[in-house]
Amino acid sequence: ALGDTIAKKLGKTNAEVWHAIGKDNAETFYEFYPGFFQRENLYSFLSSLHDIHVEITRLIPGAKPPGIAIENISSDEALFIYRSKRRKFNYFRGLLDGAAAHYHEKITITVAEKGDDFLKLKLKFPYQIRNRKIYRLNNLLRFLPSLAAKSGVLTTIILFIVAFLAKTV
């Protein structure tokens, strides 16, 4: 295979070569798709990878990126699941290291489980992690100071609409 040939010429292992290619590709992806990297930190970026893969599949016909999922397991740890039929786990680890370098973050990576076509990594971040959900209606009413005020305005609007509809029927 190509990786074996390159590794032999460089005096490195196949794993080292694929890791280096993955790490380098993280910066290449940043050059071509800077919008994908506009995240607050590495955790936010990793959380958005599924959506990024959906977009890449749309942009590049025939692309079949690996499956990716992330789930929080503590206030500063997440379980990152990578599924790939091609089993390029060293390449993926390089991408992960490259992304961490891009965000200037030092994370601890531990292999939690490895199968033929999947890799589960436990990632420890140097900060508190959380999934942040933005509610559009809440964003629309952000000028109101409290949840009670927002609920009151929303209830008034709904009651006004219902009363108007009841009167016209």
PDB file of C-alpha atoms in Angstrom:
ATOM      1  CA  ALA A   1       0.000   0.000   0.000  1.00  0.00           C
ATOM      2  CA  LEU A   2       1.012   3.612  -0.478  1.00  0.00           C
ATOM      3  CA  GLY A   3       1.387   4.220   3.259  1.00  0.00           C
ATOM      4  CA  ASP A   4       3.785   1.281   3.582  1.00  0.00           C
ATOM      5  CA  THR A   5       5.908   2.498   0.659  1.00  0.00           C
ATOM      6  CA  ILE A   6       6.163   6.038   2.062  1.00  0.00           C
ATOM      7  CA  ALA A   7       6.881   4.723   5.565  1.00  0.00           C
ATOM      8  CA  LYS A   8       9.696   2.508   4.309  1.00  0.00           C
ATOM      9  CA  LYS A   9      11.310   5.387   2.371  1.00  0.00           C
ATOM     10  CA  LEU A  10      11.086   7.682   5.416  1.00  0.00           C
ATOM     11  CA  GLY A  11      12.186   5.071   7.939  1.00  0.00           C
ATOM     12  CA  LYS A  12       8.932   5.409   9.855  1.00  0.00           C
ATOM     13  CA  THR A  13       6.039   3.101  10.653  1.00  0.00           C
ATOM     14  CA  ASN A  14       2.829   3.095   8.629  1.00  0.00           C
ATOM     15  CA  ALA A  15       1.016   4.439  11.735  1.00  0.00           C
ATOM     16  CA  GLU A  16       3.450   7.370  12.055  1.00  0.00           C
ATOM     17  CA  VAL A  17       3.027   8.297   8.390  1.00  0.00           C
ATOM     18  CA  TRP A  18      -0.778   8.251   8.527  1.00  0.00           C
ATOM     19  CA  HIS A  19      -0.730  10.248  11.785  1.00  0.00           C
ATOM     20  CA  ALA A  20       1.496  12.895  10.165  1.00  0.00           C
ATOM     21  CA  ILE A  21      -0.737  13.055   7.084  1.00  0.00           C
ATOM     22  CA  GLY A  22      -3.810  13.505   9.294  1.00  0.00           C
ATOM     23  CA  LYS A  23      -2.169  16.233  11.367  1.00  0.00           C
ATOM     24  CA  ASP A  24      -1.114  18.102   8.236  1.00  0.00           C
ATOM     25  CA  ASN A  25      -4.577  17.707   6.700  1.00  0.00           C
ATOM     26  CA  ALA A  26      -6.168  19.467   9.680  1.00  0.00           C
ATOM     27  CA  GLU A  27      -4.413  22.676   8.610  1.00  0.00           C
ATOM     28  CA  THR A  28      -5.201  22.009   4.945  1.00  0.00           C
ATOM     29  CA  PHE A  29      -8.898  21.677   5.836  1.00  0.00           C
ATOM     30  CA  TYR A  30      -8.646  24.978   7.690  1.00  0.00           C
ATOM     31  CA  GLU A  31      -7.220  26.664   4.575  1.00  0.00           C
ATOM     32  CA  PHE A  32      -9.993  25.339   2.325  1.00  0.00           C
ATOM     33  CA  TYR A  33     -12.905  25.460   4.796  1.00  0.00           C
ATOM     34  CA  PRO A  34     -12.139  28.191   7.368  1.00  0.00           C
ATOM     35  CA  GLY A  35     -15.840  28.558   8.211  1.00  0.00           C
ATOM     36  CA  PHE A  36     -15.894  25.077   9.702  1.00  0.00           C
ATOM     37  CA  PHE A  37     -13.247  26.149  12.222  1.00  0.00           C
ATOM     38  CA  GLN A  38     -15.078  29.252  13.436  1.00  0.00           C
ATOM     39  CA  ARG A  39     -15.805  27.739  16.820  1.00  0.00           C
ATOM     40  CA  GLU A  40     -15.048  28.918  20.315  1.00  0.00           C
ATOM     41  CA  ASN A  41     -12.795  25.957  21.183  1.00  0.00           C
ATOM     42  CA  LEU A  42     -11.811  22.415  20.229  1.00  0.00           C
ATOM     43  CA  TYR A  43     -14.782  20.859  22.024  1.00  0.00           C
ATOM     44  CA  SER A  44     -17.229  23.050  20.066  1.00  0.00           C
ATOM     45  CA  PHE A  45     -15.461  22.121  16.851  1.00  0.00           C
ATOM     46  CA  LEU A  46     -15.591  18.395  17.613  1.00  0.00           C
ATOM     47  CA  SER A  47     -19.269  18.700  18.558  1.00  0.00           C
ATOM     48  CA  SER A  48     -19.995  20.183  15.137  1.00  0.00           C
ATOM     49  CA  LEU A  49     -18.110  17.550  13.117  1.00  0.00           C
ATOM     50  CA  HIS A  50     -21.231  15.531  12.312  1.00  0.00           C
ATOM     51  CA  ASP A  51     -22.806  18.619  10.730  1.00  0.00           C
ATOM     52  CA  ILE A  52     -19.544  19.385   8.917  1.00  0.00           C
ATOM     53  CA  HIS A  53     -19.485  15.862   7.487  1.00  0.00           C
ATOM     54  CA  VAL A  54     -23.063  16.288   6.234  1.00  0.00           C
ATOM     55  CA  GLU A  55     -21.982  19.510   4.494  1.00  0.00           C
ATOM     56  CA  ILE A  56     -18.865  17.909   2.986  1.00  0.00           C
ATOM     57  CA  THR A  57     -21.026  15.085   1.622  1.00  0.00           C
ATOM     58  CA  ARG A  58     -23.212  17.713  -0.019  1.00  0.00           C
ATOM     59  CA  LEU A  59     -20.249  19.648  -1.436  1.00  0.00           C
ATOM     60  CA  ILE A  60     -18.236  16.677  -2.682  1.00  0.00           C
ATOM     61  CA  PRO A  61     -20.301  14.151  -4.655  1.00  0.00           C
ATOM     62  CA  GLY A  62     -19.500  10.571  -3.670  1.00  0.00           C
ATOM     63  CA  ALA A  63     -17.797  11.552  -0.398  1.00  0.00           C
ATOM     64  CA  LYS A  64     -18.417   9.088   2.394  1.00  0.00           C
ATOM     65  CA  PRO A  65     -16.907  10.580   5.539  1.00  0.00           C
ATOM     66  CA  PRO A  66     -16.717   8.449   8.675  1.00  0.00           C
ATOM     67  CA  GLY A  67     -19.431   8.494  11.306  1.00  0.00           C
ATOM     68  CA  ILE A  68     -18.739  10.726  14.268  1.00  0.00           C
ATOM     69  CA  ALA A  69     -20.452  11.190  17.623  1.00  0.00           C
ATOM     70  CA  ILE A  70     -19.469  12.883  20.867  1.00  0.00           C
ATOM     71  CA  GLU A  71     -21.077  12.531  24.268  1.00  0.00           C
ATOM     72  CA  ASN A  72     -20.177  14.220  27.522  1.00  0.00           C
ATOM     73  CA  ILE A  73     -19.208  11.866  30.338  1.00  0.00           C
ATOM     74  CA  SER A  74     -18.165  14.437  32.954  1.00  0.00           C
ATOM     75  CA  SER A  75     -17.749  18.187  33.303  1.00  0.00           C
ATOM     76  CA  ASP A  76     -14.429  18.122  31.406  1.00  0.00           C
ATOM     77  CA  GLU A  77     -14.460  14.773  29.569  1.00  0.00           C
ATOM     78  CA  ALA A  78     -16.205  13.484  26.475  1.00  0.00           C
ATOM     79  CA  LEU A  79     -16.368  10.167  24.688  1.00  0.00           C
ATOM     80  CA  PHE A  80     -15.601  10.631  20.998  1.00  0.00           C
ATOM     81  CA  ILE A  81     -16.743   7.827  18.707  1.00  0.00           C
ATOM     82  CA  TYR A  82     -15.232   7.475  15.234  1.00  0.00           C
ATOM     83  CA  ARG A  83     -16.658   4.872  12.837  1.00  0.00           C
ATOM     84  CA  SER A  84     -14.859   4.109   9.586  1.00  0.00           C
ATOM     85  CA  LYS A  85     -14.945   1.103   7.278  1.00  0.00           C
ATOM     86  CA  ARG A  86     -11.505   2.168   5.982  1.00  0.00           C
ATOM     87  CA  ARG A  87     -10.069   1.950   9.528  1.00  0.00           C
ATOM     88  CA  LYS A  88      -7.716   4.923   9.158  1.00  0.00           C
ATOM     89  CA  PHE A  89      -7.499   5.369  12.928  1.00  0.00           C
ATOM     90  CA  ASN A  90      -3.925   6.747  12.898  1.00  0.00           C
ATOM     91  CA  TYR A  91      -4.946   9.276  10.262  1.00  0.00           C
ATOM     92  CA  PHE A  92      -7.887  10.287  12.450  1.00  0.00           C
ATOM     93  CA  ARG A  93      -5.650  10.635  15.516  1.00  0.00           C
ATOM     94  CA  GLY A  94      -3.446  12.933  13.436  1.00  0.00           C
ATOM     95  CA  LEU A  95      -6.476  15.019  12.450  1.00  0.00           C
ATOM     96  CA  LEU A  96      -7.461  15.241  16.118  1.00  0.00           C
ATOM     97  CA  ASP A  97      -3.943  16.316  17.138  1.00  0.00           C
ATOM     98  CA  GLY A  98      -3.878  18.840  14.278  1.00  0.00           C
ATOM     99  CA  ALA A  99      -7.234  20.303  15.331  1.00  0.00           C
ATOM    100  CA  ALA A 100      -6.023  20.547  18.952  1.00  0.00           C
ATOM    101  CA  ALA A 101      -2.897  22.375  17.746  1.00  0.00           C
ATOM    102  CA  HIS A 102      -5.052  24.712  15.646  1.00  0.00           C
ATOM    103  CA  TYR A 103      -7.046  25.696  18.756  1.00  0.00           C
ATOM    104  CA  HIS A 104      -3.859  25.771  20.891  1.00  0.00           C
ATOM    105  CA  GLU A 105      -5.353  23.273  23.308  1.00  0.00           C
ATOM    106  CA  LYS A 106      -3.685  20.468  25.206  1.00  0.00           C
ATOM    107  CA  ILE A 107      -6.078  17.568  25.664  1.00  0.00           C
ATOM    108  CA  THR A 108      -5.551  14.132  27.137  1.00  0.00           C
ATOM    109  CA  ILE A 109      -6.589  11.301  24.811  1.00  0.00           C
ATOM    110  CA  THR A 110      -7.187   7.772  26.066  1.00  0.00           C
ATOM    111  CA  VAL A 111      -8.400   4.866  23.930  1.00  0.00           C
ATOM    112  CA  ALA A 112     -11.598   3.671  25.612  1.00  0.00           C
ATOM    113  CA  GLU A 113     -12.410   0.936  23.086  1.00  0.00           C
ATOM    114  CA  LYS A 114     -11.307  -0.126  19.620  1.00  0.00           C
ATOM    115  CA  GLY A 115     -13.040  -2.432  17.185  1.00  0.00           C
ATOM    116  CA  ASP A 116     -12.537  -3.378  13.546  1.00  0.00           C
ATOM    117  CA  ASP A 117     -14.407  -0.342  12.244  1.00  0.00           C
ATOM    118  CA  PHE A 118     -14.682   1.999  15.235  1.00  0.00           C
ATOM    119  CA  LEU A 119     -12.570   3.834  17.769  1.00  0.00           C
ATOM    120  CA  LYS A 120     -13.831   5.313  21.039  1.00  0.00           C
ATOM    121  CA  LEU A 121     -11.605   7.914  22.616  1.00  0.00           C
ATOM    122  CA  LYS A 122     -11.949   9.516  26.024  1.00  0.00           C
ATOM    123  CA  LEU A 123     -10.978  13.175  25.662  1.00  0.00           C
ATOM    124  CA  LYS A 124     -10.129  15.287  28.705  1.00  0.00           C
ATOM    125  CA  PHE A 125     -10.282  19.031  28.104  1.00  0.00           C
ATOM    126  CA  PRO A 126      -8.521  21.712  30.178  1.00  0.00           C
ATOM    127  CA  TYR A 127     -11.874  23.492  30.719  1.00  0.00           C
ATOM    128  CA  GLN A 128     -15.508  22.805  31.528  1.00  0.00           C
ATOM    129  CA  ILE A 129     -17.445  21.457  28.546  1.00  0.00           C
ATOM    130  CA  ARG A 130     -21.129  21.738  27.842  1.00  0.00           C
ATOM    131  CA  ASN A 131     -23.529  21.414  24.975  1.00  0.00           C
ATOM    132  CA  ARG A 132     -25.076  24.758  24.351  1.00  0.00           C
ATOM    133  CA  LYS A 133     -28.572  24.936  22.915  1.00  0.00           C
ATOM    134  CA  ILE A 134     -29.750  28.249  21.509  1.00  0.00           C
ATOM    135  CA  TYR A 135     -33.493  28.720  21.362  1.00  0.00           C
ATOM    136  CA  ARG A 136     -34.526  31.061  18.564  1.00  0.00           C
ATOM    137  CA  LEU A 137     -37.562  32.393  20.407  1.00  0.00           C
ATOM    138  CA  ASN A 138     -35.426  33.164  23.455  1.00  0.00           C
ATOM    139  CA  ASN A 139     -32.922  34.909  21.179  1.00  0.00           C
ATOM    140  CA  LEU A 140     -35.724  36.932  19.597  1.00  0.00           C
ATOM    141  CA  LEU A 141     -36.870  38.126  23.033  1.00  0.00           C
ATOM    142  CA  ARG A 142     -33.353  38.764  24.376  1.00  0.00           C
ATOM    143  CA  PHE A 143     -34.210  42.399  25.099  1.00  0.00           C
ATOM    144  CA  LEU A 144     -36.387  41.180  28.007  1.00  0.00           C
ATOM    145  CA  PRO A 145     -34.455  40.725  31.238  1.00  0.00           C
ATOM    146  CA  SER A 146     -35.979  37.526  32.641  1.00  0.00           C
ATOM    147  CA  LEU A 147     -37.585  34.261  31.686  1.00  0.00           C
ATOM    148  CA  ALA A 148     -40.793  35.363  33.460  1.00  0.00           C
ATOM    149  CA  ALA A 149     -41.012  38.518  31.311  1.00  0.00           C
ATOM    150  CA  LYS A 150     -40.407  36.481  28.157  1.00  0.00           C
ATOM    151  CA  SER A 151     -43.102  33.978  29.169  1.00  0.00           C
ATOM    152  CA  GLY A 152     -45.534  36.803  29.924  1.00  0.00           C
ATOM    153  CA  VAL A 153     -45.011  38.498  26.557  1.00  0.00           C
ATOM    154  CA  LEU A 154     -45.240  35.204  24.695  1.00  0.00           C
ATOM    155  CA  THR A 155     -48.449  34.213  26.539  1.00  0.00           C
ATOM    156  CA  THR A 156     -50.010  37.603  25.792  1.00  0.00           C
ATOM    157  CA  ILE A 157     -49.195  37.296  22.094  1.00  0.00           C
ATOM    158  CA  ILE A 158     -50.597  33.753  21.894  1.00  0.00           C
ATOM    159  CA  LEU A 159     -53.789  34.755  23.746  1.00  0.00           C
ATOM    160  CA  PHE A 160     -54.211  37.775  21.461  1.00  0.00           C
ATOM    161  CA  ILE A 161     -53.909  35.568  18.366  1.00  0.00           C
ATOM    162  CA  VAL A 162     -56.353  32.982  19.762  1.00  0.00           C
ATOM    163  CA  ALA A 163     -58.873  35.718  20.715  1.00  0.00           C
ATOM    164  CA  PHE A 164     -58.555  37.318  17.266  1.00  0.00           C
ATOM    165  CA  LEU A 165     -59.067  33.981  15.512  1.00  0.00           C
ATOM    166  CA  ALA A 166     -62.057  33.125  17.770  1.00  0.00           C
ATOM    167  CA  LYS A 167     -63.707  36.471  17.013  1.00  0.00           C
ATOM    168  CA  THR A 168     -63.310  36.128  13.230  1.00  0.00           C
ATOM    169  CA  VAL A 169     -64.641  32.555  13.024  1.00  0.00           C
TER     170      VAL A 169
END
